[in-house]
Tab-separated table of C-alpha atoms in Angstrom:
chain	number	residue	atom	x	y	z
A	11	MET	CA	-154.289	-23.698	-79.938
A	12	LYS	CA	-156.074	-20.368	-80.178
A	13	LYS	CA	-158.920	-21.991	-82.062
A	14	VAL	CA	-159.254	-24.642	-79.352
A	15	ILE	CA	-159.402	-21.975	-76.636
A	16	ASN	CA	-161.989	-19.994	-78.606
A	17	ALA	CA	-164.046	-23.139	-79.068
A	18	ILE	CA	-163.911	-23.887	-75.339
A	19	LEU	CA	-164.892	-20.313	-74.502
A	20	GLY	CA	-167.759	-20.540	-76.951
A	21	VAL	CA	-169.037	-23.726	-75.325
A	22	CYS	CA	-168.737	-22.127	-71.873
A	23	ALA	CA	-170.695	-19.100	-73.054
A	24	LEU	CA	-173.440	-21.320	-74.436
A	25	LEU	CA	-173.473	-23.293	-71.208
A	26	LEU	CA	-173.850	-20.111	-69.152
A	27	LEU	CA	-176.674	-18.955	-71.402
A	28	PHE	CA	-178.394	-22.312	-70.956
A	29	ILE	CA	-178.018	-22.141	-67.161
A	30	CYS	CA	-179.475	-18.612	-67.093
A	31	TRP	CA	-182.358	-19.642	-69.359
A	32	ARG	CA	-183.018	-22.743	-67.255
A	33	SER	CA	-183.043	-20.681	-64.058
A	34	ILE	CA	-185.543	-18.222	-65.532
A	35	GLN	CA	-187.651	-21.050	-66.931
A	36	ASP	CA	-187.655	-22.827	-63.557
A	37	ASP	CA	-188.890	-19.642	-61.872
A	38	GLN	CA	-191.628	-19.223	-64.462
A	39	ASP	CA	-192.702	-22.853	-64.157
A	40	PHE	CA	-192.743	-22.572	-60.364
A	41	ASN	CA	-194.833	-19.390	-60.384
A	42	ALA	CA	-197.247	-20.930	-62.884
A	43	GLU	CA	-197.678	-23.999	-60.662
A	44	VAL	CA	-198.333	-21.780	-57.621
A	45	LYS	CA	-201.058	-19.918	-59.543
A	46	ILE	CA	-202.638	-23.174	-60.664
A	47	ARG	CA	-202.745	-24.496	-57.118
A	48	GLU	CA	-204.124	-21.248	-55.745
A	49	GLY	CA	-206.839	-21.259	-58.408
A	50	VAL	CA	-207.959	-24.776	-57.505
A	51	VAL	CA	-208.026	-23.992	-53.771
A	52	LYS	CA	-209.997	-20.787	-54.366
A	53	ALA	CA	-212.558	-22.708	-56.424
A	54	ARG	CA	-212.934	-25.260	-53.618
A	55	LEU	CA	-213.402	-22.494	-51.049
A	56	LEU	CA	-216.142	-20.941	-53.175
A	57	GLN	CA	-217.892	-24.318	-53.290
A	58	ILE	CA	-217.712	-24.472	-49.499
A	59	ARG	CA	-219.076	-20.933	-49.222
A	60	ALA	CA	-222.062	-21.822	-51.385
A	61	ALA	CA	-222.789	-24.841	-49.173
A	62	GLU	CA	-222.477	-22.824	-45.973
A	63	GLU	CA	-224.774	-20.060	-47.182
A	64	ALA	CA	-227.396	-22.567	-48.329
A	65	TYR	CA	-227.114	-24.354	-44.977
A	66	LYS	CA	-227.551	-21.114	-43.054
A	67	ALA	CA	-230.658	-20.203	-45.051
A	68	GLN	CA	-232.330	-23.443	-43.941
A	69	HIS	CA	-231.031	-23.718	-40.356
A	70	GLU	CA	-232.225	-20.642	-38.519
A	71	GLY	CA	-229.389	-18.453	-39.706
A	72	VAL	CA	-226.610	-20.638	-38.295
A	73	TYR	CA	-223.567	-21.878	-40.226
A	74	CYS	CA	-222.227	-25.421	-39.993
A	75	ALA	CA	-218.938	-26.287	-38.260
A	76	ASP	CA	-219.111	-30.053	-38.783
A	77	TRP	CA	-217.789	-31.458	-42.046
A	78	ASN	CA	-219.892	-34.632	-41.856
A	79	VAL	CA	-223.074	-32.618	-41.381
A	80	LEU	CA	-222.232	-30.136	-44.128
A	81	ILE	CA	-221.304	-32.822	-46.650
A	82	ASN	CA	-224.480	-34.753	-45.880
A	83	PHE	CA	-226.434	-31.540	-46.453
A	84	VAL	CA	-224.742	-31.049	-49.831
A	85	LYS	CA	-225.495	-34.633	-50.844
A	86	ASN	CA	-229.108	-34.800	-49.707
A	87	GLY	CA	-230.266	-31.206	-49.233
A	88	ARG	CA	-232.733	-29.316	-51.378
A	89	LEU	CA	-233.035	-25.711	-52.451
A	90	PRO	CA	-236.271	-23.734	-52.738
A	91	ILE	CA	-236.813	-22.271	-56.199
A	92	VAL	CA	-239.645	-19.790	-56.697
A	93	LYS	CA	-241.346	-20.054	-60.082
A	94	LYS	CA	-242.788	-16.700	-61.071
A	95	GLN	CA	-245.683	-15.893	-63.350
A	96	GLY	CA	-246.892	-12.327	-63.800
A	97	VAL	CA	-245.631	-9.082	-62.297
A	98	LEU	CA	-247.279	-6.406	-60.179
A	99	SER	CA	-248.140	-3.194	-61.987
A	100	ASP	CA	-247.292	0.246	-60.645
A	101	GLU	CA	-250.980	0.761	-59.900
A	102	GLN	CA	-251.173	-2.436	-57.847
A	103	MET	CA	-248.056	-1.524	-55.861
A	104	GLU	CA	-249.399	2.005	-55.247
A	105	LYS	CA	-252.448	0.354	-53.679
A	106	GLY	CA	-250.124	-1.417	-51.241
A	107	LEU	CA	-249.710	-4.816	-52.860
A	108	THR	CA	-246.336	-6.504	-52.417
A	109	GLU	CA	-244.957	-9.789	-53.733
A	110	ASP	CA	-245.740	-11.459	-50.412
A	111	SER	CA	-249.220	-10.037	-49.942
A	112	ALA	CA	-250.140	-10.802	-53.561
A	113	ALA	CA	-248.955	-14.385	-53.151
A	114	MET	CA	-251.011	-14.739	-49.967
A	115	ILE	CA	-254.138	-13.555	-51.783
A	116	VAL	CA	-253.562	-15.972	-54.663
A	117	ASN	CA	-252.818	-18.873	-52.321
A	118	SER	CA	-256.010	-18.179	-50.371
A	119	GLY	CA	-258.045	-19.327	-53.372
A	120	ASP	CA	-260.580	-16.511	-52.843
A	121	MET	CA	-261.475	-15.759	-56.451
A	122	LYS	CA	-263.409	-12.588	-55.607
A	123	LEU	CA	-260.402	-11.171	-53.757
A	124	ILE	CA	-258.048	-12.348	-56.502
A	125	GLU	CA	-260.132	-10.669	-59.208
A	126	ALA	CA	-260.604	-7.517	-57.133
A	127	ASN	CA	-256.852	-7.130	-56.976
A	128	GLY	CA	-256.254	-8.106	-60.601
A	129	LEU	CA	-254.177	-11.156	-59.690
A	130	GLN	CA	-255.702	-13.740	-62.017
A	131	ASP	CA	-252.398	-14.233	-63.838
A	132	PHE	CA	-250.149	-13.847	-60.794
A	133	ARG	CA	-248.421	-16.990	-59.463
A	134	ARG	CA	-245.574	-17.632	-57.072
A	135	ASP	CA	-244.949	-21.339	-56.623
A	136	THR	CA	-242.058	-22.759	-54.599
A	137	VAL	CA	-240.512	-26.012	-55.778
A	138	TRP	CA	-237.662	-27.869	-54.085
A	139	VAL	CA	-234.762	-29.070	-56.208
A	140	SER	CA	-231.624	-31.060	-55.497
A	141	LEU	CA	-228.993	-28.835	-53.914
A	142	ILE	CA	-226.041	-30.714	-55.374
A	143	ASP	CA	-227.488	-30.570	-58.892
A	144	SER	CA	-228.238	-26.855	-58.570
A	145	LEU	CA	-225.043	-25.555	-56.971
A	146	TYR	CA	-222.420	-27.987	-58.232
A	147	ARG	CA	-222.660	-28.586	-61.925
A	148	GLU	CA	-218.907	-28.926	-62.371
A	149	GLU	CA	-217.922	-32.181	-64.041
A	150	GLY	CA	-216.401	-34.604	-61.568
A	151	PHE	CA	-217.629	-32.826	-58.420
A	152	VAL	CA	-217.462	-35.146	-55.379
A	153	ALA	CA	-219.097	-33.874	-52.186
A	154	ASP	CA	-216.911	-36.047	-49.960
A	155	SER	CA	-213.804	-34.279	-51.282
A	156	MET	CA	-214.943	-30.826	-50.159
A	157	ARG	CA	-213.187	-31.127	-46.808
A	158	TYR	CA	-209.760	-31.820	-48.331
A	159	ILE	CA	-207.334	-29.083	-49.335
A	160	PRO	CA	-206.170	-29.744	-52.912
A	161	PHE	CA	-202.476	-30.719	-53.297
A	162	SER	CA	-202.129	-31.108	-49.502
A	163	MET	CA	-201.855	-34.896	-49.385
A	164	GLY	CA	-204.845	-35.248	-47.092
A	165	ASP	CA	-204.983	-32.046	-45.028
A	166	THR	CA	-208.493	-30.766	-44.353
A	167	PHE	CA	-209.829	-27.241	-44.430
A	168	GLU	CA	-210.357	-25.724	-41.005
A	169	ILE	CA	-213.983	-24.708	-40.710
A	170	ILE	CA	-215.274	-22.404	-37.978
A	171	ALA	CA	-218.865	-21.334	-37.324
A	172	CYS	CA	-219.846	-19.288	-34.300
A	173	PRO	CA	-221.772	-16.249	-33.063
A	174	ASN	CA	-219.890	-12.974	-32.874
A	175	THR	CA	-220.614	-9.610	-31.302
A	176	THR	CA	-220.269	-6.564	-33.549
A	177	ARG	CA	-218.928	-3.198	-32.455
A	178	SER	CA	-222.521	-1.990	-32.093
A	179	GLY	CA	-223.259	-4.834	-29.687
A	180	SER	CA	-225.460	-6.925	-31.952
A	181	ILE	CA	-224.805	-10.652	-32.363
A	182	ILE	CA	-224.294	-12.153	-35.799
A	183	GLN	CA	-223.451	-15.648	-37.007
A	184	VAL	CA	-220.079	-15.852	-38.745
A	185	MET	CA	-218.046	-18.520	-40.477
A	186	GLU	CA	-214.500	-19.021	-41.655
A	187	CYS	CA	-212.869	-21.722	-43.746
A	188	ASN	CA	-209.162	-21.626	-44.398
A	189	ALA	CA	-206.285	-23.394	-46.113
A	190	PRO	CA	-202.722	-22.529	-45.033
A	191	ASP	CA	-199.996	-22.017	-47.620
A	192	SER	CA	-198.082	-24.838	-45.945
A	193	SER	CA	-200.793	-27.296	-47.011
A	194	TYR	CA	-201.492	-26.555	-50.675
A	195	LEU	CA	-197.864	-25.682	-51.495
A	196	LYS	CA	-196.564	-29.018	-50.248
A	197	GLY	CA	-194.136	-30.956	-52.391
A	198	MET	CA	-192.782	-27.959	-54.316
A	199	GLY	CA	-189.208	-28.427	-53.168
A	200	LYS	CA	-186.851	-25.823	-51.740
A	201	MET	CA	-188.494	-23.012	-53.692
A	202	GLY	CA	-191.850	-23.989	-52.249
A	203	ASN	CA	-190.512	-24.141	-48.706
A	204	ARG	CA	-188.907	-20.742	-49.149
A	205	LEU	CA	-192.158	-19.268	-50.482
A	206	ILE	CA	-194.133	-20.713	-47.550
A	207	GLN	CA	-191.676	-19.193	-45.090
A	208	ASN	CA	-191.660	-15.811	-46.837
A	209	ARG	CA	-195.449	-15.666	-46.934
A	210	ALA	CA	-195.677	-16.625	-43.266
A	211	GLU	CA	-193.293	-13.817	-42.310
A	212	GLU	CA	-195.165	-11.281	-44.456
A	213	ALA	CA	-198.536	-12.325	-43.036
A	214	ASP	CA	-197.221	-12.155	-39.480
A	215	ALA	CA	-195.909	-8.643	-40.075
A	216	LYS	CA	-199.285	-7.522	-41.426
A	217	GLY	CA	-201.395	-9.446	-38.919
A	218	ALA	CA	-202.923	-11.351	-41.828
A	219	TYR	CA	-203.571	-15.024	-42.541
A	220	ALA	CA	-200.812	-16.998	-44.282
A	221	GLY	CA	-202.963	-18.791	-46.797
A	222	LEU	CA	-206.335	-18.625	-48.512
A	223	LYS	CA	-209.609	-18.337	-46.663
A	224	ILE	CA	-213.234	-17.256	-46.872
A	225	GLY	CA	-215.065	-15.409	-44.122
A	226	ASP	CA	-213.685	-14.305	-40.797
A	227	ALA	CA	-214.526	-15.684	-37.373
A	228	GLY	CA	-212.861	-12.741	-35.633
A	229	ASN	CA	-213.935	-9.123	-35.485
A	230	ASN	CA	-213.474	-8.441	-39.196
A	231	TRP	CA	-216.715	-9.895	-40.521
A	232	ASN	CA	-216.619	-9.589	-44.313
A	233	ASN	CA	-219.789	-11.263	-45.595
A	234	ASN	CA	-217.831	-14.453	-46.286
A	235	ALA	CA	-215.521	-12.855	-48.834
A	236	GLY	CA	-212.300	-14.561	-49.808
A	237	ASN	CA	-209.111	-12.871	-48.619
A	238	TRP	CA	-208.062	-12.644	-52.278
A	239	GLU	CA	-211.280	-10.916	-53.387
């Protein structure tokens, strides 16, 4: 009888060990999945930031708040690439030559002026290349998918672009693109729901955003940095 009891106790002990191990393993698997999802969302936000900054550079310093317009820009836009040949010497710069003024002299075609300034081997040519091929070389990149938050089952990033007044009174163009925790942590069960709620409470207490985002459309302009950077 004693042996039977000892055997039962041994099985119970092993069962408890298995339950503890499984609980720890479940936590580790959950945390690993959260990190994977966050990594994918961050990568998507960085793609959006690159598109917005390229758009601003070609549209009078204004960001884009329309997904259809921004995606069309990514698909069909072009980027200026300056091909450089030759560099200005210290002597040339001391005489007042700059990259821009030297390029103007060369582009004028005035050989006497070019030779007088020693710019025979100086070239600055601008060529336009495909934006999507230049910025998005990741395998499988699809421009139309940029608006969708990964793992969210169809939720879209909120994108904001607007002018803002700084503390000094000057007006700057700002943008913000965000993905709430409640979108990219969908479908992770009770642990996921609990994490979403905990993060929302922590963010509310700190006056922060409960999720991942780039830029800031409020008064905390941050040069389009991610809130995890």
